[in-house]
Tab-separated table of C-alpha atoms in Angstrom:
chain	number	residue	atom	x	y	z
A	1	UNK	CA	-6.756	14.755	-29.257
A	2	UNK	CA	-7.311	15.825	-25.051
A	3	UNK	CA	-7.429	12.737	-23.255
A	4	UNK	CA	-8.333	13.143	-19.848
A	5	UNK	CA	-8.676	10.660	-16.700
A	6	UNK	CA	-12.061	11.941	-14.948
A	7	UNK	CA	-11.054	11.178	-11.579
A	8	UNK	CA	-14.445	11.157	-9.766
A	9	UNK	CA	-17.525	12.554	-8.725
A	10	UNK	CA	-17.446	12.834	-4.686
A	11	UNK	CA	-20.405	11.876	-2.254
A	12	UNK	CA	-20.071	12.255	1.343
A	13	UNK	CA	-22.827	11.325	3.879
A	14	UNK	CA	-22.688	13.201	6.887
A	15	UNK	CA	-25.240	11.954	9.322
A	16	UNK	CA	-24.674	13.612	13.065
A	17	UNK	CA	-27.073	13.013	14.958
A	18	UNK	CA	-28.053	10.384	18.186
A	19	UNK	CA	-29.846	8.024	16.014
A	20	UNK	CA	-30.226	7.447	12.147
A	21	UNK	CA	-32.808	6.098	10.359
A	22	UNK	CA	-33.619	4.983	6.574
A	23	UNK	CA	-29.879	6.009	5.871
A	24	UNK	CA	-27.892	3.630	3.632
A	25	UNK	CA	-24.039	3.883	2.995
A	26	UNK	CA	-22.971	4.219	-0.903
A	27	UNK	CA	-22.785	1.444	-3.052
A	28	UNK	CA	-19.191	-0.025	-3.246
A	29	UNK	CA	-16.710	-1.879	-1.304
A	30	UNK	CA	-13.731	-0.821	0.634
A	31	UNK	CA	-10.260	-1.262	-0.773
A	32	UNK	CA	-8.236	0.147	1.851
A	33	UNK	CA	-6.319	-3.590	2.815
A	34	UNK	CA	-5.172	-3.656	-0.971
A	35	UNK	CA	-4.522	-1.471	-4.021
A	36	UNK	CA	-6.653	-1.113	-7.027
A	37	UNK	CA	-6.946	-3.856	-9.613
A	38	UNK	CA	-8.412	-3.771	-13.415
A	39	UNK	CA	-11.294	-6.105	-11.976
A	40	UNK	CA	-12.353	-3.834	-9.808
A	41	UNK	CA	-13.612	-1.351	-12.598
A	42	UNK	CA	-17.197	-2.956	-13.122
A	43	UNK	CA	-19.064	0.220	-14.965
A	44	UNK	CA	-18.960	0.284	-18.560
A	45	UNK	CA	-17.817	3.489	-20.704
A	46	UNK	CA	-19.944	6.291	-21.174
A	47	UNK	CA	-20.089	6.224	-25.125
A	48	UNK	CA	-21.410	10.046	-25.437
A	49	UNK	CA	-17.617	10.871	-23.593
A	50	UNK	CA	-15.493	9.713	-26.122
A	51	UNK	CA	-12.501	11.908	-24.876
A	52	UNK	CA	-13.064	10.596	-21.348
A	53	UNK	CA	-10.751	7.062	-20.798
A	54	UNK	CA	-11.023	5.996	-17.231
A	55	UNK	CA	-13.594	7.390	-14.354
A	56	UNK	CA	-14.063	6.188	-10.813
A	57	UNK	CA	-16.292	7.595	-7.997
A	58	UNK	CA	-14.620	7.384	-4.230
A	59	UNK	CA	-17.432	7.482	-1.599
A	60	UNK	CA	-16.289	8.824	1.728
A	61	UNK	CA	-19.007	8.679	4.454
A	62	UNK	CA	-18.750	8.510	7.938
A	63	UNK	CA	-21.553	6.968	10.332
A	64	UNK	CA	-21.963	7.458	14.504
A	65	UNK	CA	-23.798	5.895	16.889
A	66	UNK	CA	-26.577	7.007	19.679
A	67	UNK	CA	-23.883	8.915	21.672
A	68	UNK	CA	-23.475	8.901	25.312
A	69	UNK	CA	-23.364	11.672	27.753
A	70	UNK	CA	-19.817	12.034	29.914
A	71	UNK	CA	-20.193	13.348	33.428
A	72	UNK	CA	-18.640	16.801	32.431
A	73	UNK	CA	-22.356	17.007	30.187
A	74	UNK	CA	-20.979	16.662	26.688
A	75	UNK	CA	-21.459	13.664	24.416
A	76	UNK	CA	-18.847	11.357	23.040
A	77	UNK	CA	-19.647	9.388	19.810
A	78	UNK	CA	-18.752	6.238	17.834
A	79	UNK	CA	-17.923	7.220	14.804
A	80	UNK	CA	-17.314	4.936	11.558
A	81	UNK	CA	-15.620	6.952	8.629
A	82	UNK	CA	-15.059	4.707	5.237
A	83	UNK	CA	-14.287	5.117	1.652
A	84	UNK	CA	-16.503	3.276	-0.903
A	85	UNK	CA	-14.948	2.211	-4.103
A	86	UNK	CA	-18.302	2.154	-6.225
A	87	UNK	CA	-18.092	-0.377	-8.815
A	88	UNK	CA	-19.457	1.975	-11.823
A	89	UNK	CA	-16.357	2.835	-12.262
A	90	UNK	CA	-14.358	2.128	-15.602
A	91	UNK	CA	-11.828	2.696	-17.928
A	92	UNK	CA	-11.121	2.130	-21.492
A	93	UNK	CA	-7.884	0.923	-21.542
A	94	UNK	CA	-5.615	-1.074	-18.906
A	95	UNK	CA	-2.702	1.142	-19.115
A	96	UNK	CA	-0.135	1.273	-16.087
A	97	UNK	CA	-0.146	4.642	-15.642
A	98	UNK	CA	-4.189	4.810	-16.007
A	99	UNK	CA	-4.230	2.491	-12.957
A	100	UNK	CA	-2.360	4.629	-11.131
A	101	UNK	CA	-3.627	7.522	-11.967
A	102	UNK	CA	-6.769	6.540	-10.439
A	103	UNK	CA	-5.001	4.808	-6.919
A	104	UNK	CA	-3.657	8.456	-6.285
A	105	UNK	CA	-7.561	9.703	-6.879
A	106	UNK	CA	-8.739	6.749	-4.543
A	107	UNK	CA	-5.599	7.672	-1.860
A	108	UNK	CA	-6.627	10.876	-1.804
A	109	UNK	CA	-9.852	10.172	-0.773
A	110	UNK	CA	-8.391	7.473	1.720
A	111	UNK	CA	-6.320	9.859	3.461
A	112	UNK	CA	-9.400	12.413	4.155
A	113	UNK	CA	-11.260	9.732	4.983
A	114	UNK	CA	-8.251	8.529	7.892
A	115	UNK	CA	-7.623	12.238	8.891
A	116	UNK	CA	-11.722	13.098	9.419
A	117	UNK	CA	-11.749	9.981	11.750
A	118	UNK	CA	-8.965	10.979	13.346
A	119	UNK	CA	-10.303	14.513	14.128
A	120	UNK	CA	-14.036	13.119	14.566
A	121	UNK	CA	-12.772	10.703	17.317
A	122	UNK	CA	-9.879	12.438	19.305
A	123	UNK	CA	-12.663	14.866	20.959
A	124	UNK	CA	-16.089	15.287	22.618
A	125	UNK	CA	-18.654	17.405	21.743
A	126	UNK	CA	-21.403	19.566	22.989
A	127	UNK	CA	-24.214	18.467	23.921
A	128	UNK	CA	-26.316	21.280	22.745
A	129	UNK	CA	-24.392	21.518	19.653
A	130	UNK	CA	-22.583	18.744	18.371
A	131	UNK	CA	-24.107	18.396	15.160
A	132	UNK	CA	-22.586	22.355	14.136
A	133	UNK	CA	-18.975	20.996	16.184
A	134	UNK	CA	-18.956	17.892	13.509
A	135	UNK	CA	-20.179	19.805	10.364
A	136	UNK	CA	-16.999	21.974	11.255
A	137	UNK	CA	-14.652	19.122	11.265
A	138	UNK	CA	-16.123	17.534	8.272
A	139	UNK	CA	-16.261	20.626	6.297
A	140	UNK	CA	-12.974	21.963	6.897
A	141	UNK	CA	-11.179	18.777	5.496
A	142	UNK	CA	-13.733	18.973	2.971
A	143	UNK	CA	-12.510	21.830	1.432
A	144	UNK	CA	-8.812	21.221	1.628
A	145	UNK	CA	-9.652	17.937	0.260
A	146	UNK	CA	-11.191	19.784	-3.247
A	147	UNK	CA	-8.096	21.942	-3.345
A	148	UNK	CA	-6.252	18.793	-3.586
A	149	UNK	CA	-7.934	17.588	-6.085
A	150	UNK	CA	-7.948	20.933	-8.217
A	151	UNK	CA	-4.342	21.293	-8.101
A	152	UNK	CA	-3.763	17.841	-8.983
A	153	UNK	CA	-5.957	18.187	-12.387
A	154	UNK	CA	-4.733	21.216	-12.961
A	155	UNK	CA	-1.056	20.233	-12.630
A	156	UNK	CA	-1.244	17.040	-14.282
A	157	UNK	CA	-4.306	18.257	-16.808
A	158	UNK	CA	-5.818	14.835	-16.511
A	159	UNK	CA	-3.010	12.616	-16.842
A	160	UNK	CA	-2.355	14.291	-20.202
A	161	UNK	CA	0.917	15.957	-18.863
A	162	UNK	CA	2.885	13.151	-17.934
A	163	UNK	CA	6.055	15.085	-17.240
A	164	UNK	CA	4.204	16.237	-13.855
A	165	UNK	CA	3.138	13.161	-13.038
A	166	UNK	CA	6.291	11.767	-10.710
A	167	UNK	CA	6.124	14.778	-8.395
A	168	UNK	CA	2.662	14.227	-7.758
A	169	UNK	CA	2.930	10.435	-7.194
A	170	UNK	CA	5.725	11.937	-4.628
A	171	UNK	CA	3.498	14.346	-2.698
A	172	UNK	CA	0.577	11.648	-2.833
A	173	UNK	CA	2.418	8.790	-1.481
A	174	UNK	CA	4.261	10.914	1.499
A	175	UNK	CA	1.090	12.395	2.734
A	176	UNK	CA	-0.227	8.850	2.846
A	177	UNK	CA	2.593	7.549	4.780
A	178	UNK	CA	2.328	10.191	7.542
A	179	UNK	CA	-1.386	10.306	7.404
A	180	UNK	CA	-1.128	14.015	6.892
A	181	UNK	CA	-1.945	16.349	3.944
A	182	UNK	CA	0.986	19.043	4.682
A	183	UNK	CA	3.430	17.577	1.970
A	184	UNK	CA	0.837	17.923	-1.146
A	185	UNK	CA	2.192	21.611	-2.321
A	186	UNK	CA	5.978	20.268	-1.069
A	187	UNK	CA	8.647	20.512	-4.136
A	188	UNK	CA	10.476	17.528	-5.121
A	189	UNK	CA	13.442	18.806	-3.105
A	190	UNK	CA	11.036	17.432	0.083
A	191	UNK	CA	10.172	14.375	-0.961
A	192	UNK	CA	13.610	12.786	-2.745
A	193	UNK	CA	13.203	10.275	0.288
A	194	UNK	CA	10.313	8.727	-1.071
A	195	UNK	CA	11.750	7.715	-4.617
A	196	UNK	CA	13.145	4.687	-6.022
A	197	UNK	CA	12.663	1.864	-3.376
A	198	UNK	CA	11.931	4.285	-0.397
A	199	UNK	CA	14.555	2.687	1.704
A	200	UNK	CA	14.976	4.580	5.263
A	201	UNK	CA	11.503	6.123	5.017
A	202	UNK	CA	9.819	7.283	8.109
A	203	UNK	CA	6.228	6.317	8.425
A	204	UNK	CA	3.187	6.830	10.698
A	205	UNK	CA	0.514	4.138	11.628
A	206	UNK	CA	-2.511	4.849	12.703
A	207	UNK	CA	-3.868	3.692	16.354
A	208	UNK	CA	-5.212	-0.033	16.285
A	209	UNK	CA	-4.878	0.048	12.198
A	210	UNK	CA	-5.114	-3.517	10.562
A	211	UNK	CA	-1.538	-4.804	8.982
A	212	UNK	CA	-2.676	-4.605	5.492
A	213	UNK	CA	-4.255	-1.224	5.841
A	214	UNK	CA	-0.998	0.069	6.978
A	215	UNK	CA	0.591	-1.947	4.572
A	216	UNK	CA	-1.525	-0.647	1.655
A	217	UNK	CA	-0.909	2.882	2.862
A	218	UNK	CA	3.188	2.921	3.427
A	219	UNK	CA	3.690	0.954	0.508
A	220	UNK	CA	6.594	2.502	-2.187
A	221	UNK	CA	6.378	4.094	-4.801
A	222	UNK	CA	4.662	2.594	-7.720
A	223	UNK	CA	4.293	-0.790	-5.733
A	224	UNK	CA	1.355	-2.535	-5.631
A	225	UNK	CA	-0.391	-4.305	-2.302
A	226	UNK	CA	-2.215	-7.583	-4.315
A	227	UNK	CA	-4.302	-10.055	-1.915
A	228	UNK	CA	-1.507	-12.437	-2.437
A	229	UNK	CA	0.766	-10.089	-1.141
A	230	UNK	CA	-1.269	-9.018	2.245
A	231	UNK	CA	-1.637	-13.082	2.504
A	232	UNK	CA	2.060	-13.438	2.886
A	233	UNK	CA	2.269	-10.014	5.414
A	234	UNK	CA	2.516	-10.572	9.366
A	235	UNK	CA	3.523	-8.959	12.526
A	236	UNK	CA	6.556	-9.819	14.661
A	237	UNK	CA	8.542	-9.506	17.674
A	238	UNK	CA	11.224	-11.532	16.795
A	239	UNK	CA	13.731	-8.552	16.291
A	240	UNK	CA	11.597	-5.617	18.277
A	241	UNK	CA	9.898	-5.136	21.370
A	242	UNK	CA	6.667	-3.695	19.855
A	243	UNK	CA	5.731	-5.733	16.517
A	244	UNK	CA	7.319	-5.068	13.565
A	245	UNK	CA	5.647	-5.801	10.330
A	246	UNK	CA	7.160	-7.966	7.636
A	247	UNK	CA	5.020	-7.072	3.969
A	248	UNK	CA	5.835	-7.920	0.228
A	249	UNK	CA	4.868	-5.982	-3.008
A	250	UNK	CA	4.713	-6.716	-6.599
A	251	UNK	CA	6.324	-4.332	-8.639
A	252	UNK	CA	6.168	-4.186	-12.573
A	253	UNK	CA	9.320	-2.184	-13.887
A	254	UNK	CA	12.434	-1.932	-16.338
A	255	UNK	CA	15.527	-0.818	-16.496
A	256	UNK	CA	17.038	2.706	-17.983
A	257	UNK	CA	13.645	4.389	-18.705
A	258	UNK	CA	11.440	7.490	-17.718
A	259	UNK	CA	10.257	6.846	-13.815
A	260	UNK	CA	6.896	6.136	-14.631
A	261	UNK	CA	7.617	3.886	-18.317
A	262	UNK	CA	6.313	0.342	-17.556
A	263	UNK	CA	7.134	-2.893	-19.044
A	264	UNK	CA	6.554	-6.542	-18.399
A	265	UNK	CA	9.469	-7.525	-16.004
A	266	UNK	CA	7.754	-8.322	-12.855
A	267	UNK	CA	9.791	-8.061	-8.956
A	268	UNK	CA	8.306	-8.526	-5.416
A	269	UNK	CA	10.015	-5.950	-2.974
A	270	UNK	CA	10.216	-7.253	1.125
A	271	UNK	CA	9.879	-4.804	3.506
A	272	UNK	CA	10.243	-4.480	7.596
A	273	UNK	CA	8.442	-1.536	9.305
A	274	UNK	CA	10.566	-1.239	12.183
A	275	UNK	CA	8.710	0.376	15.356
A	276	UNK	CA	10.934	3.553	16.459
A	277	UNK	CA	8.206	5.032	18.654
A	278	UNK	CA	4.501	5.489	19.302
A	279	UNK	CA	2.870	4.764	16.015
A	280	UNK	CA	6.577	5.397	14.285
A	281	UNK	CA	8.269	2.985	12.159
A	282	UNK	CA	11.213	2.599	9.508
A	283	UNK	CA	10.264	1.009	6.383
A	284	UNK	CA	13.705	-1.114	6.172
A	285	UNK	CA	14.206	-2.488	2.377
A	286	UNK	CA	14.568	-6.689	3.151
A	287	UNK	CA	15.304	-7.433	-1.199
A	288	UNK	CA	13.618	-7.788	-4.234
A	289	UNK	CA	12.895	-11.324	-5.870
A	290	UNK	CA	12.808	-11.615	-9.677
A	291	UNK	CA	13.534	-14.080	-12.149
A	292	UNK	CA	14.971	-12.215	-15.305
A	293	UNK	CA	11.612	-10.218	-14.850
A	294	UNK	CA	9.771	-13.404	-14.602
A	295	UNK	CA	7.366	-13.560	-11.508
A	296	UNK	CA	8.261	-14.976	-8.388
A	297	UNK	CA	6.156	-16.243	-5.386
A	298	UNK	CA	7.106	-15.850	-1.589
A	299	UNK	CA	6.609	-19.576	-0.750
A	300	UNK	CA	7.744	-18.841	3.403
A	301	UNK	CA	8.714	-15.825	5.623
A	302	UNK	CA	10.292	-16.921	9.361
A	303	UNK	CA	12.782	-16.541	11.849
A	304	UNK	CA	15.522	-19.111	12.609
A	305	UNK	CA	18.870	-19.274	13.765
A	306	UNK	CA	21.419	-19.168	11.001
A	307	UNK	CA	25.167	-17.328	12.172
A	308	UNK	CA	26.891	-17.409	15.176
A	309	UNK	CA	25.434	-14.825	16.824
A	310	UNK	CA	21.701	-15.579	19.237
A	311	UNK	CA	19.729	-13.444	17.199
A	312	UNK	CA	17.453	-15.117	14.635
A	313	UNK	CA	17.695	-14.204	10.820
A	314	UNK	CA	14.707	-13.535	8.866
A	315	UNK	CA	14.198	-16.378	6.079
A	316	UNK	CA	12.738	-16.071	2.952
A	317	UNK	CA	11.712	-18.787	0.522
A	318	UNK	CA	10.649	-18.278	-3.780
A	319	UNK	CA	10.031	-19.939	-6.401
A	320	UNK	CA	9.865	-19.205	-10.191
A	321	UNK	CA	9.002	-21.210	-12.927
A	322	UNK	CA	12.093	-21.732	-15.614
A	323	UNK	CA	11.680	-23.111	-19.144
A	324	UNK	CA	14.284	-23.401	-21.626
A	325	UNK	CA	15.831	-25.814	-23.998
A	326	UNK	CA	18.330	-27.245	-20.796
A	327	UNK	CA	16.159	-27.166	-17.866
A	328	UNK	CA	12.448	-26.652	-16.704
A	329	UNK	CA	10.501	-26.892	-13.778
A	330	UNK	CA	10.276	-24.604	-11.011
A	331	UNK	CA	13.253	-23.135	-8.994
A	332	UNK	CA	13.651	-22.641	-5.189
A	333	UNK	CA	15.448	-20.301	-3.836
A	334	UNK	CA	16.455	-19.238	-0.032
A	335	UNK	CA	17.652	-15.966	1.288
A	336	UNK	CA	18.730	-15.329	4.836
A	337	UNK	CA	18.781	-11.486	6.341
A	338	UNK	CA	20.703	-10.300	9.242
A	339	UNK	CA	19.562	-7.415	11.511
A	340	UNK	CA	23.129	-5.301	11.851
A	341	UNK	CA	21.732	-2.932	14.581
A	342	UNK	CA	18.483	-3.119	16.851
A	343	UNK	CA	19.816	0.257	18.456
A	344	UNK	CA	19.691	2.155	14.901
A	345	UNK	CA	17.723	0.206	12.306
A	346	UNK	CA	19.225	0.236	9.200
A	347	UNK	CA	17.557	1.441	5.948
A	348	UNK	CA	18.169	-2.017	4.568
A	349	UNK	CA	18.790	-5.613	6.154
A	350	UNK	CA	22.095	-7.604	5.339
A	351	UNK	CA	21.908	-10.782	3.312
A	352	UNK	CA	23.744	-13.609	4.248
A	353	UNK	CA	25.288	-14.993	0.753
A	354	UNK	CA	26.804	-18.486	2.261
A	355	UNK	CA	24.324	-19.493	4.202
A	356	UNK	CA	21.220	-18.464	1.675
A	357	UNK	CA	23.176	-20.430	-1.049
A	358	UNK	CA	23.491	-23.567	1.025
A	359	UNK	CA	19.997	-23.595	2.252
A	360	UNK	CA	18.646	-22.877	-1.122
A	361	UNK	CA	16.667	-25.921	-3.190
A	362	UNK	CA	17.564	-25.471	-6.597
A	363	UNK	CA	15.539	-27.089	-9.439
A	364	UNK	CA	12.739	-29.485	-9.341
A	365	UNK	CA	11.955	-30.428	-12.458
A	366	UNK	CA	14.270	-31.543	-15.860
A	367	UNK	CA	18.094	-30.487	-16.430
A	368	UNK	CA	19.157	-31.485	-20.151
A	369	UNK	CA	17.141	-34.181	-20.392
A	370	UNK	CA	17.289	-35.873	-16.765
A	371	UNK	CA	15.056	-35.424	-13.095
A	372	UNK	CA	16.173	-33.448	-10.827
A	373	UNK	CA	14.855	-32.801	-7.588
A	374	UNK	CA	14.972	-29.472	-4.826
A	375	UNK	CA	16.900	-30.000	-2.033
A	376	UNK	CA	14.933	-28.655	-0.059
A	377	UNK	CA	11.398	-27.138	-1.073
A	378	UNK	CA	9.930	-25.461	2.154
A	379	UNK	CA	9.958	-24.182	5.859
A	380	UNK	CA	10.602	-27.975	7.292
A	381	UNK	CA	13.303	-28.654	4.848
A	382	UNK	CA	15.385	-25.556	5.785
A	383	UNK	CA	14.893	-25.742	9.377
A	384	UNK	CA	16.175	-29.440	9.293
A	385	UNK	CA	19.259	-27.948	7.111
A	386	UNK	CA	20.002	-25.529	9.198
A	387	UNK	CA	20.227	-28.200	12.255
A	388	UNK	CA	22.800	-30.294	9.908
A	389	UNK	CA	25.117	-27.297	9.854
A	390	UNK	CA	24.845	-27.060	13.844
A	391	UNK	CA	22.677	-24.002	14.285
A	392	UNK	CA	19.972	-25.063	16.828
């Protein structure tokens, strides 16, 4: 029996003119600070598509203000440029690879969305005729953007042939990272960068772009940006002159299988965009936190001093829960990171083994029977640790 993934049904609102009136955006909300989640899918099926298993409907749309006239006589505008998630969308199953079939549709969307307010705002226009100047910029990315789309049904066939899937996940997830469309025809040869944990990658962020939009938008491959994880994202200067941003992703995978085969074991992946020039940054691989696949939570991210040298180490601090017939409660766990090099950043960060183990809290909970407590259970705790052992 076909199966297919409708991807969407586009609308774009393209209102260029000095004022606007009676014109309301699409229905929807914007999910560009986080990926896609099951509850997001509000719509119910369409029971006279039986065939048809998941459908969602992106809504680009882009808004500008009055205008105002430059003294060379052309107009610059204000423009706004979005992508609606409309909540009519659904799916009839909760598959994995469903979910992300539908992110790459969304991303898609995202990225034409970035690029046509990138190109709407890096200009002025005519007074006389800067409604035909926009319509140009709009439509050209319009139709690249359906070409995208075209190819990626056609190669894929829906999501019904799976074995093309990876390459496309590839292609989708580099042009999103370098907020350009140039690596969407690009063989796998191009893109062998971007698989596994992505370690190394080069990445583009866009000017005055929120940390968990960029966050959401570099993330790896088949990683997933959750509230929880944006809560536990910041910026820093601690290693870097320009901020650096620290971010975390949950990751469901398993070991020895297909590249796109999910199962239940659960990880978080760390990662530090390093700044390496004007709106140019690393993505440096910090670890990945799991509990035999259980999940873990990022309890505290921060700088402190924790080897000989004057340069702080980055500090992480998780938790899991553990339950089995000798102990239960919940485990904490520290891990300390070295940068090697703030000349060359590294692809990933160094841990420090000694140190992490003696600054880690073990188990608070039961051992065999008896109490026992964490050493040390948070950002306070550790600090006044590290002090004991003489680093200030």
């Amino acid at each position: 029996m076909l199966r297919k993934i409708l991807p969407f049904m586009l609308l774009l609102a393209c209102p260029a003119a000095y004022a606007q009136i009676g014109w309301i955006a699409p229905e929807g909300k914007i999910y560009n600070y986080r990926t896609l989640m099951w509850a997001d899918f509000l719509g119910k099926p369409d029971p006279k598509n039986e065939h048809v298993i998941s459908f969602i409907r992106p809504a680009p749309y882009y808004t500008a203000d009055n205008g105002e006239h430059l003294p060379n006589g052309r107009v610059n505008f204000d423009f706004k440029v979005k992508c609606a998630f409309q909540s009519e969308s659904w799916s009839k199953n909760k598959e994995e690879f469903t979910l992300i079939y539908q992110q790459n549709n969304y991303d898609i969307a995202l990225l034409y969305s970035n690029m046509l307010r990138m190109q709407l705002t890096g200009r002025d226009y005519s007074a006389n005729n800067y409604d035909k100047e926009i319509d140009d910029i709009h439509d050209g990315l319009s139709k690249k953007r359906e070409k995208v789309y075209e190819d990626y049904e056609r190669e894929t066939d829906f999501g019904n042939k799976r074995e093309n899937q990876p390459l496309w996940d590839l292609r989708i997830r580099k042009c999103m990272e370098n907020l350009s469309d140039e690596y969407f025809a690009s063989p796998e040869a191009v893109l062998q960068g971007g698989k596994g944990l992505g370690m190394g990658q080069m990445v583009k962020r866009g000017t005055d772009e929120p940390i968990r939009q960029f966050a959401t938008r570099c993330r790896p491959l088949y990683a997933w940006y959750t509230d929880e994880m944006g809560a536990r994202s910041m910026e820093t200067t601690e290693w870097t002159a320009e901020p650096a941003v620290l971010a975390f992703y949950m990751q469901n995978y398993t070991v020895g299988t297909g590249d796109i085969d999910f199962k239940d074991n659960k990880r978080i992946l760390a990662y530090a965009f390093m700044p390496v020039g004007k709106g140019s940054y690393k993505r440096v691989f910090v670890d990945s936190f799991s509990n035999d696949g259980n999940p873990v939570k990022v309890e505290a991210a921060f700088f402190a001093n924790a080897d000989s040298d004057a340069t702080k180490e980055l500090i992480i601090i998780t938790t899991s829960t553990v339950k089995n017939r000798q102990v239960s409660g919940t485990f904490y766990a520290t891990t300390v990171y070295d940068l090697t090099s703030s000349r060359v950043f590294p692809a990933r960060l160094r841990r420090l083994e000694g140190i992490g183990e003696q600054l880690s809290g073990g188990l608070d909970g039961s051992r065999d029977g008896k109490p026992a407590t964490a050493k040390m259970k948070n950002e306070k705790d550790v600090r006044e640790a590290l002090k004991k052992l003489g680093f200030g």
